[in-house]
Tab-separated table of N, CA and C in Angstrom:
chain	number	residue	atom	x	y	z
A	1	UNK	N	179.176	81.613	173.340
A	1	UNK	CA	178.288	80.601	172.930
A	1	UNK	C	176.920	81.209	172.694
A	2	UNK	N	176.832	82.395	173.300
A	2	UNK	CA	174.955	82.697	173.027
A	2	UNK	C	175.643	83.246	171.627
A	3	UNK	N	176.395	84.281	171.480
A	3	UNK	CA	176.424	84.672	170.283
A	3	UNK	C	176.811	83.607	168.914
A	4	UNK	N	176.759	82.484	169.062
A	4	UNK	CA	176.784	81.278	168.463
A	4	UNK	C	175.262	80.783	168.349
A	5	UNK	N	174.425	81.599	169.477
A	5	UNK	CA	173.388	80.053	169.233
A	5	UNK	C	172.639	81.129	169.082
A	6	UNK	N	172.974	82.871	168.984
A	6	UNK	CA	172.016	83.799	168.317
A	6	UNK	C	172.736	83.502	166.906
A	7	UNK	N	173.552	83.106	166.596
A	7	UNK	CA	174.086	83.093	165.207
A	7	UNK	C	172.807	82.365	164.098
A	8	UNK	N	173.205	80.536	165.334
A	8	UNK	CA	172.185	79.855	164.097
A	8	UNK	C	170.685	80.301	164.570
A	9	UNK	N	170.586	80.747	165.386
A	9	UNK	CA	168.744	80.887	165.802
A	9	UNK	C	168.430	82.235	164.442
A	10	UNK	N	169.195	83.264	163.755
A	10	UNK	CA	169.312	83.968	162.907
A	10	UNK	C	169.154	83.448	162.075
A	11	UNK	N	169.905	82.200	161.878
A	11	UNK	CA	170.154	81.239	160.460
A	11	UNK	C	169.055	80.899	160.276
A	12	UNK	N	168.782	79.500	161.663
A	12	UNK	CA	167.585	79.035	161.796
A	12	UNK	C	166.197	79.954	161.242
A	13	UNK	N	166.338	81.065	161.383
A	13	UNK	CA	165.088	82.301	161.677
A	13	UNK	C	165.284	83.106	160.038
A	14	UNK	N	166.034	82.621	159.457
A	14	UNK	CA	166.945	83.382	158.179
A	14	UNK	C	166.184	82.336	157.160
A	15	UNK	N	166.638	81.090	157.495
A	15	UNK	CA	166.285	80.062	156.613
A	15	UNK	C	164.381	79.879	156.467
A	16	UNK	N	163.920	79.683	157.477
A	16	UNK	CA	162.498	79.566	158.202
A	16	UNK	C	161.747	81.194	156.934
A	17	UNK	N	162.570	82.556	157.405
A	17	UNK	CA	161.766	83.199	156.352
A	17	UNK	C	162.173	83.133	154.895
A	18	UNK	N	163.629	82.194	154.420
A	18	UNK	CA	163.343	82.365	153.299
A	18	UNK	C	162.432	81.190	152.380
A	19	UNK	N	162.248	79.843	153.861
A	19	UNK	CA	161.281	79.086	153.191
A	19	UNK	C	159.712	79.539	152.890
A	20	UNK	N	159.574	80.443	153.728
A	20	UNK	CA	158.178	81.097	153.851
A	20	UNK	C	158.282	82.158	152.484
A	21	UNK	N	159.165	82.753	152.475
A	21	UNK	CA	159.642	83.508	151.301
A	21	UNK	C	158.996	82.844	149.892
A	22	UNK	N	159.720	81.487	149.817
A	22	UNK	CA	159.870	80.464	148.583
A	22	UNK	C	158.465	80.236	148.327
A	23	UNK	N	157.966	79.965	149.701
A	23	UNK	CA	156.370	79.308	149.776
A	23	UNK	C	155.116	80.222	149.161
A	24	UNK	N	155.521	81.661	149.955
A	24	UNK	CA	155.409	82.754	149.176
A	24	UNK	C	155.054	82.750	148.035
A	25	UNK	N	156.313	82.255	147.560
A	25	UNK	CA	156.720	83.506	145.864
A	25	UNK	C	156.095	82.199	144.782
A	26	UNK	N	155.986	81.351	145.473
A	26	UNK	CA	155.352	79.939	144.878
A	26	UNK	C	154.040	79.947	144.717
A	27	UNK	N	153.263	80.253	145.789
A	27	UNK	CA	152.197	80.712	146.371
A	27	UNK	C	151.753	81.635	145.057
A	28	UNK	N	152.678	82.819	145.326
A	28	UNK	CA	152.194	83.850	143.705
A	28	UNK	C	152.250	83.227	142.711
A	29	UNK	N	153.131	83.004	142.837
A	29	UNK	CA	153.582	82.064	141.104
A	29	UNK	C	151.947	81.343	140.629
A	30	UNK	N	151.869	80.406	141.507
A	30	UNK	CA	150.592	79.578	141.558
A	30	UNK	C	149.580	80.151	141.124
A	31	UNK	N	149.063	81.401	141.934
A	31	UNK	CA	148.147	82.003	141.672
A	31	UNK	C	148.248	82.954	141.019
A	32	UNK	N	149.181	83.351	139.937
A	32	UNK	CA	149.350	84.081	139.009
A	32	UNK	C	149.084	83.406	138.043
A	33	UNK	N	149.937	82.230	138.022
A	33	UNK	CA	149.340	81.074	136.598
A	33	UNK	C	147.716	81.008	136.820
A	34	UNK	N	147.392	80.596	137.902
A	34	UNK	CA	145.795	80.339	137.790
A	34	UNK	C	145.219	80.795	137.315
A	35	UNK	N	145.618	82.766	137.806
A	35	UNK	CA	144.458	83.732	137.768
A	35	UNK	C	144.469	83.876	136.017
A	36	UNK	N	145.764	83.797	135.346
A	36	UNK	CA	146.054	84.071	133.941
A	36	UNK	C	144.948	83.221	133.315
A	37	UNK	N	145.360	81.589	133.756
A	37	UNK	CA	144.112	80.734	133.127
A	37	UNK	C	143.271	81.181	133.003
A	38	UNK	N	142.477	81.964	134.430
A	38	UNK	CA	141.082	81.824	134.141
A	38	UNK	C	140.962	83.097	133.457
A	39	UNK	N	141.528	84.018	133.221
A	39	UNK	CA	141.714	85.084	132.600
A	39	UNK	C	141.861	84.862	130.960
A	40	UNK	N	142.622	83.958	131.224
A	40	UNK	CA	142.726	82.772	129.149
A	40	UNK	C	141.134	82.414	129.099
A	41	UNK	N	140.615	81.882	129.780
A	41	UNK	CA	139.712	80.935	129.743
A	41	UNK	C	138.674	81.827	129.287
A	42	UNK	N	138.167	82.997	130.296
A	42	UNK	CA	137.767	84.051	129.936
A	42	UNK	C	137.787	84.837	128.396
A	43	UNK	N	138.547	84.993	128.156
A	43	UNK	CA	139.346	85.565	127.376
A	43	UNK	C	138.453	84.731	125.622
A	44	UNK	N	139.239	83.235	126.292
A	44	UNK	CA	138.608	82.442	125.149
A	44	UNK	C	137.228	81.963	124.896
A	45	UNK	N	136.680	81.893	126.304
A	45	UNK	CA	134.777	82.040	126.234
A	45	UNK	C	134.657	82.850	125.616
A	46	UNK	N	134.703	84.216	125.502
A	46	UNK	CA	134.443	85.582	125.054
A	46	UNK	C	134.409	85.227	123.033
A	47	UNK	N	135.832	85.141	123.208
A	47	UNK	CA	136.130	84.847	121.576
A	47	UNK	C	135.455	83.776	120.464
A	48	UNK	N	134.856	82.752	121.690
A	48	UNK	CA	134.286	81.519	121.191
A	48	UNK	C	132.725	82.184	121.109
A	49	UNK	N	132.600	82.672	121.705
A	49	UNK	CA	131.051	83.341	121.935
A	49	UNK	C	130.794	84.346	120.601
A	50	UNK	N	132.067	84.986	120.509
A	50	UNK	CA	132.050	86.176	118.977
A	50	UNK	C	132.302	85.380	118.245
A	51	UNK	N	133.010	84.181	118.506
A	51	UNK	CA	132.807	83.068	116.891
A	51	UNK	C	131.598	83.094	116.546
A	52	UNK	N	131.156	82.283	117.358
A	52	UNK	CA	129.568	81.575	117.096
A	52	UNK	C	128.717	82.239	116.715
A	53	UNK	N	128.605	83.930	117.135
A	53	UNK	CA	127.716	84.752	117.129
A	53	UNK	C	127.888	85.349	115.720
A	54	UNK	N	129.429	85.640	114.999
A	54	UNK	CA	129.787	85.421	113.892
A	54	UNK	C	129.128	84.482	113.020
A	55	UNK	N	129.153	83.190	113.147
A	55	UNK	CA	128.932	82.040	112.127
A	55	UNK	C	127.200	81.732	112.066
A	56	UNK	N	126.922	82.671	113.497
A	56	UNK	CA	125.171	82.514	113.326
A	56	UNK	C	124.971	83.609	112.480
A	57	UNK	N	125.893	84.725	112.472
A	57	UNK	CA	125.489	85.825	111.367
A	57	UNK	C	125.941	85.441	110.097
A	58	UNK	N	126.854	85.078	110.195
A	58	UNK	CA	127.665	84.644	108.481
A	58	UNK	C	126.315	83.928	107.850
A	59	UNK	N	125.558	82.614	108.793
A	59	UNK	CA	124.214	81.791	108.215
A	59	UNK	C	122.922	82.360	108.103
A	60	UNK	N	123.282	83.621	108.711
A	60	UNK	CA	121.861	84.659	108.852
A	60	UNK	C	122.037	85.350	107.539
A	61	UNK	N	122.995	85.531	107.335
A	61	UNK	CA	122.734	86.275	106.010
A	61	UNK	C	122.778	85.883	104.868
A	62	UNK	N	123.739	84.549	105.157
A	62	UNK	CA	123.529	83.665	103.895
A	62	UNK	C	121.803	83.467	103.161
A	63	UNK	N	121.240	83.271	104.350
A	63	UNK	CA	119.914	82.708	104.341
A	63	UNK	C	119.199	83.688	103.889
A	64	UNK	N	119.660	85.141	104.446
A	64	UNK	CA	119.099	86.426	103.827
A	64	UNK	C	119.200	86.549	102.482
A	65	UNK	N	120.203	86.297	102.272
A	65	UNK	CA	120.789	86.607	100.870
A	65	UNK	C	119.811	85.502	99.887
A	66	UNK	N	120.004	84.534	100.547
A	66	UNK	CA	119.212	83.315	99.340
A	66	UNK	C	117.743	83.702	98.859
A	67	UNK	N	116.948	83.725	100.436
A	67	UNK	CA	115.824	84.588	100.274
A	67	UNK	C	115.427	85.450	99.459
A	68	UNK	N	116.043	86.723	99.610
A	68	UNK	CA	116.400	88.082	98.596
A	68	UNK	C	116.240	87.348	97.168
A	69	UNK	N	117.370	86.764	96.822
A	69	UNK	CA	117.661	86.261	95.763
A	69	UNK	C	116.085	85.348	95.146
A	70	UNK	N	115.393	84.512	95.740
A	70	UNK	CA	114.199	83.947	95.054
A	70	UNK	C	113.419	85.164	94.980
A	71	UNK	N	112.941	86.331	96.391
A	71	UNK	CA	112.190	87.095	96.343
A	71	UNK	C	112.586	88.419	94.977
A	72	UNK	N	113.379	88.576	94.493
A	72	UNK	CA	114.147	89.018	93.066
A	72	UNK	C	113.647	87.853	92.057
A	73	UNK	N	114.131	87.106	92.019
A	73	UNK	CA	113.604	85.938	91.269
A	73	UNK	C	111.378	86.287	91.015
A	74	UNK	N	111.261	86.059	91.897
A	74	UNK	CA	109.853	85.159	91.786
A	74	UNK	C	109.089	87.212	91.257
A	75	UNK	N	109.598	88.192	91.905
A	75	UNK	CA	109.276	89.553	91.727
A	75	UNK	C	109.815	90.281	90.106
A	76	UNK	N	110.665	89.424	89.626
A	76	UNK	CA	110.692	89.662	88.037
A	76	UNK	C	109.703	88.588	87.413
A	77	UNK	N	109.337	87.376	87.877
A	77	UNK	CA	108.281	86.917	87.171
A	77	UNK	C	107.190	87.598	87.563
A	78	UNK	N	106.548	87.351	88.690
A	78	UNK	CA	105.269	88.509	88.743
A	78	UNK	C	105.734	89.784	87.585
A	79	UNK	N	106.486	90.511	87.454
A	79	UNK	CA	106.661	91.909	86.792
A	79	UNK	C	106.185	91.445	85.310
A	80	UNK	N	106.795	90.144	84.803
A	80	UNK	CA	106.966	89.638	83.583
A	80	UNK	C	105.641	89.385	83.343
A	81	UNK	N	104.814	88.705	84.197
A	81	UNK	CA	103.316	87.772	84.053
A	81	UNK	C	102.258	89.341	84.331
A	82	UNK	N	102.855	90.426	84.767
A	82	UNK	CA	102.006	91.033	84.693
A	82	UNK	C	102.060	92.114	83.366
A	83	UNK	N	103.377	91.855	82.776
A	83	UNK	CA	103.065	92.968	82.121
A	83	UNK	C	102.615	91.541	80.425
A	84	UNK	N	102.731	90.626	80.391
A	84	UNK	CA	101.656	89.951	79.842
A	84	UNK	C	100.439	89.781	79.738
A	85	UNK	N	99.750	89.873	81.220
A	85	UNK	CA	98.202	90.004	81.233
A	85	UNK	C	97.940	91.730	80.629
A	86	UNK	N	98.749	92.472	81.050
A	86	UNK	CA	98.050	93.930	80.161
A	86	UNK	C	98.382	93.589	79.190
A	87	UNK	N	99.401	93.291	78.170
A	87	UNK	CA	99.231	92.846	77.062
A	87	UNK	C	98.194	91.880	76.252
A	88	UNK	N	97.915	91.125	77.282
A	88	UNK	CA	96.560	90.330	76.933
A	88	UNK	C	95.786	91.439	76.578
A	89	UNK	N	95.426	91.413	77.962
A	89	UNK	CA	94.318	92.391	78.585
A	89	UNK	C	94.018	93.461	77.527
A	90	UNK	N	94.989	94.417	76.761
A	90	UNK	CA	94.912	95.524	75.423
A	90	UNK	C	94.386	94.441	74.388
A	91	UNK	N	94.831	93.470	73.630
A	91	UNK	CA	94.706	92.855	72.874
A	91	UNK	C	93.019	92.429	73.122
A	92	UNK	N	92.629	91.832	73.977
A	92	UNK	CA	90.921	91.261	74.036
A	92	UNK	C	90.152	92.472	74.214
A	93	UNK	N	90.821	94.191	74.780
A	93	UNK	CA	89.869	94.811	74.629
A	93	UNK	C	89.955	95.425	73.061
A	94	UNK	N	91.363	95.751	72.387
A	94	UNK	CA	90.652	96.051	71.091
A	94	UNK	C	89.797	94.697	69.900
A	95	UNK	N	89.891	93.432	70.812
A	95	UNK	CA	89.255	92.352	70.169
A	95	UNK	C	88.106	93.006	70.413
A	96	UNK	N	87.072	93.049	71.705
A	96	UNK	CA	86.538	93.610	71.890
A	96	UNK	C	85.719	94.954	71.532
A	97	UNK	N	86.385	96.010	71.308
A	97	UNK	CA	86.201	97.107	71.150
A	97	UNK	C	85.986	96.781	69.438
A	98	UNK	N	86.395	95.903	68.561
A	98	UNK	CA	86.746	95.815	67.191
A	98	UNK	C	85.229	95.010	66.995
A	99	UNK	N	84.999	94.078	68.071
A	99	UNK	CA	83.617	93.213	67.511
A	99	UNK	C	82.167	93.761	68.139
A	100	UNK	N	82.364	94.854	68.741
A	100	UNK	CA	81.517	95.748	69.227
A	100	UNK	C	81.448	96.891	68.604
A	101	UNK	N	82.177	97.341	67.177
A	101	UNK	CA	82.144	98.373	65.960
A	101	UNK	C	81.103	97.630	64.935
A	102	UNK	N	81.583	96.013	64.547
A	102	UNK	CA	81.560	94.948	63.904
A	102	UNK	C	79.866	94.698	64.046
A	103	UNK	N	79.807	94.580	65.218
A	103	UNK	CA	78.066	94.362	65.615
A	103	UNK	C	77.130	95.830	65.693
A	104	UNK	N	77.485	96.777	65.785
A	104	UNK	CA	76.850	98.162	65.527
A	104	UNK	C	76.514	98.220	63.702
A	105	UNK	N	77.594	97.950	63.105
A	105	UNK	CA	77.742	98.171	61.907
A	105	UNK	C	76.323	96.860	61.210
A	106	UNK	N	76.665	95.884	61.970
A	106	UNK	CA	75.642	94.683	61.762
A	106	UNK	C	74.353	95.431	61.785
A	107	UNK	N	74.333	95.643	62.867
A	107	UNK	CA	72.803	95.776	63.481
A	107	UNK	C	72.296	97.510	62.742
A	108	UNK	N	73.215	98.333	62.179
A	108	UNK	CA	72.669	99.369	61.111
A	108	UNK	C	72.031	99.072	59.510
A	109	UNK	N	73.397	97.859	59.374
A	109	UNK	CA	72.679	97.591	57.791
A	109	UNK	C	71.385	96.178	57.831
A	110	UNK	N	71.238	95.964	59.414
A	110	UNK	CA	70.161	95.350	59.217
A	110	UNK	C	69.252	96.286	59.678
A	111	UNK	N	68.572	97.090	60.236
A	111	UNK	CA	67.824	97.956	60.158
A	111	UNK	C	67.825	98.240	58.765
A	112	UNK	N	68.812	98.643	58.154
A	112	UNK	CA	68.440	99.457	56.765
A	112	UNK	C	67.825	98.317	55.831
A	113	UNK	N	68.462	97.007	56.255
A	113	UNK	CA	67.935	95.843	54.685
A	113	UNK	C	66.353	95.559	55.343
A	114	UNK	N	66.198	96.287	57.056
A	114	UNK	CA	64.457	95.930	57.381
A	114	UNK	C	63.464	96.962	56.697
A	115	UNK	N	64.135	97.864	56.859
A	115	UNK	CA	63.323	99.439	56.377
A	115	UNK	C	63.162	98.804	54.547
A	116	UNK	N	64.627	98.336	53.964
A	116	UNK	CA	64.038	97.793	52.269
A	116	UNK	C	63.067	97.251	52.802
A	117	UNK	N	63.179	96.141	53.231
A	117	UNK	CA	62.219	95.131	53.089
A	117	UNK	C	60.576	95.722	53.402
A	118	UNK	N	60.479	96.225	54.257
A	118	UNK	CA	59.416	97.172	54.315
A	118	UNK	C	58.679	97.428	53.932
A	119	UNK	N	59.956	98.432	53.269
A	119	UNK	CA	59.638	99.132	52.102
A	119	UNK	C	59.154	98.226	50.466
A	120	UNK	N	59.702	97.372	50.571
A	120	UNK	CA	59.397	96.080	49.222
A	120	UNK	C	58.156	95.524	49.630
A	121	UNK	N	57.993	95.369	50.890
A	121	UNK	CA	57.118	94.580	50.965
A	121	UNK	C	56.181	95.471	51.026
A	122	UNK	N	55.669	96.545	51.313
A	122	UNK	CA	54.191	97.921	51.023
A	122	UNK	C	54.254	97.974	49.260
A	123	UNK	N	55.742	97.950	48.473
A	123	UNK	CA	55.457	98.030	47.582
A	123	UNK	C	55.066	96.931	46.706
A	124	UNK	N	54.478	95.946	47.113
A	124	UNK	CA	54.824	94.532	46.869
A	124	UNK	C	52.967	94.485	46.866
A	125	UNK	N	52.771	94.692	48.223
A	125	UNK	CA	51.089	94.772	48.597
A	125	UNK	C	50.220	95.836	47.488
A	126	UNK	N	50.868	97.500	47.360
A	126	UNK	CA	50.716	97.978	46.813
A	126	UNK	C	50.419	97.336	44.981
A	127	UNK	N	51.534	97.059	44.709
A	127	UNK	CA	51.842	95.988	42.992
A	127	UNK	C	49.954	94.689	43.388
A	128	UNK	N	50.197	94.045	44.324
A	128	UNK	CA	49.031	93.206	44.384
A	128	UNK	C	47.884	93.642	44.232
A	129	UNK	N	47.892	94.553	45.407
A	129	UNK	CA	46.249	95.332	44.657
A	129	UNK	C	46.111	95.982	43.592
A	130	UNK	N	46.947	96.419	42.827
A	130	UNK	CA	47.005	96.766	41.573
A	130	UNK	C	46.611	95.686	40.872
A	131	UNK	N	47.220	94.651	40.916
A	131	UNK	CA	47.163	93.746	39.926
A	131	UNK	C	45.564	92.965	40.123
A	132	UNK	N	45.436	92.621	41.541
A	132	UNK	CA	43.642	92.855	41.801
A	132	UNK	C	43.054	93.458	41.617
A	133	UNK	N	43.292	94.921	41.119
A	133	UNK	CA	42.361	95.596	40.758
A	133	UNK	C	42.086	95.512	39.618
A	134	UNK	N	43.157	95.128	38.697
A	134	UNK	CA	43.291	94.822	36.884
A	134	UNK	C	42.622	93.332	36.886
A	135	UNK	N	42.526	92.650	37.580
A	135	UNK	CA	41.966	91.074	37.217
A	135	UNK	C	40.304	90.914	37.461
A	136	UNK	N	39.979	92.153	38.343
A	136	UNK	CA	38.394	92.546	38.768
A	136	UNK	C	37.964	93.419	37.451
A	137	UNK	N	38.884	94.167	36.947
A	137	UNK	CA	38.472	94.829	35.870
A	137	UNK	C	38.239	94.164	34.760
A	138	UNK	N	39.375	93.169	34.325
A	138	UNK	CA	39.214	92.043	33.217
A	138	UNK	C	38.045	91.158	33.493
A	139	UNK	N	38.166	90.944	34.870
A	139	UNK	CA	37.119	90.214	34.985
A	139	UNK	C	35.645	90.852	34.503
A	140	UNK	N	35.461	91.577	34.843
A	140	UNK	CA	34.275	92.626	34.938
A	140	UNK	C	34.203	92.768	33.055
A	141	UNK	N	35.115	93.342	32.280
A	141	UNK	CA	35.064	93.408	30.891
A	141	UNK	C	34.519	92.225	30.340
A	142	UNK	N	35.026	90.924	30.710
A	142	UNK	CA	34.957	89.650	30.507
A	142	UNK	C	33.379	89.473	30.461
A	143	UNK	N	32.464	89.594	31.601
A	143	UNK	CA	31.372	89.905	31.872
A	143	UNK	C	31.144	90.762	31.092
A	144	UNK	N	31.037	91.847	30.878
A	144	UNK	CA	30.242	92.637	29.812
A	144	UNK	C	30.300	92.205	28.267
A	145	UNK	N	31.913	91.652	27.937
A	145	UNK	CA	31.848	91.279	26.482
A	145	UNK	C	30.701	90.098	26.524
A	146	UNK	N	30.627	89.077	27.161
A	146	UNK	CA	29.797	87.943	27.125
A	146	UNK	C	27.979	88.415	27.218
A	147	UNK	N	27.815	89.516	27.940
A	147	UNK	CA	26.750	89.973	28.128
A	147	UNK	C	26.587	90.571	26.476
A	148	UNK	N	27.432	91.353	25.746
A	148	UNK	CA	27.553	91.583	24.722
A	148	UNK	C	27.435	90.742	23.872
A	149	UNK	N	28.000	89.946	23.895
A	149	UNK	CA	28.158	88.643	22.390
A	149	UNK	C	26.736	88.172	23.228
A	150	UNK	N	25.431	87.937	23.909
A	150	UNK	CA	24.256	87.162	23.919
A	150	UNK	C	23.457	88.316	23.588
A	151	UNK	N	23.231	89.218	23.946
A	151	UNK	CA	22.579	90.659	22.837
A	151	UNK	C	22.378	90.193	21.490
């Protein structure tokens, strides 16, 4: 009988570790799924984090890109508007340079039509006293013929 009641106390003691066993391996089980979760979870924070950090770059550069794109834009008009003002800019100086030949040339042949005139006009004064001097002379003859014809 003891070796009967060491039999089931074995059993008893057999069964007891394979519930502890079960409880065990359950136990792992449990905390193997868990640890995986949080290991998923992990896993998927991480990936959600390189999304986002992705889609803030994908909009970062979009935005770069748009930027670029007006600053190209608005930097061929400046290029365009500037190479118009030197084109101006040549054009008003040979306007310039053309009405500043224009006014030299003025201001020579008026000196020269002042120097005629001058000159016309000394010979002009000159012709007058001549001609005063011939009307003092007539005059003067005039006088003597009359002094003559009362003789």
């Amino acid at each position: 009988m003891q070796a009967h009641n060491r039999v089931h106390e074995l059993e008893a003691e057999s069964r007891s570790a394979k519930k502890k066993l079960d409880l065990m391996l359950r136990n792992l089980s449990e905390e193997k799924a868990s640890w995986r979760s949080r290991e998923h979870d992990k896993v998927r924070d991480i990936f959600d984090g390189v999304k986002e950090a992705l889609n803030r770059e994908r909009k970062n550069r979009q935005r770069v890109e748009i930027i670029n794109s007006k600053l190209a834009s608005e930097l061929s008009e400046l290029k365009s508007a500037a190479k118009r003002y030197l084109q101006d800019y040549e054009k008003e100086r040979k306007a310039r340079e053309l009405m500043e030949e224009v006014c030299d040339e003025l201001a020579k042949e008026i000196a020269e039509d002042k120097a005629e005139v001058e000159a016309l006009k000394s010979e002009s004064m000159k012709m007058r006293d001549e001609v005063e001097e011939e009307r003092k002379m007539l005059q003067m003859a005039e006088v003597w013929r009359e002094e003559r014809v009362q003789m």
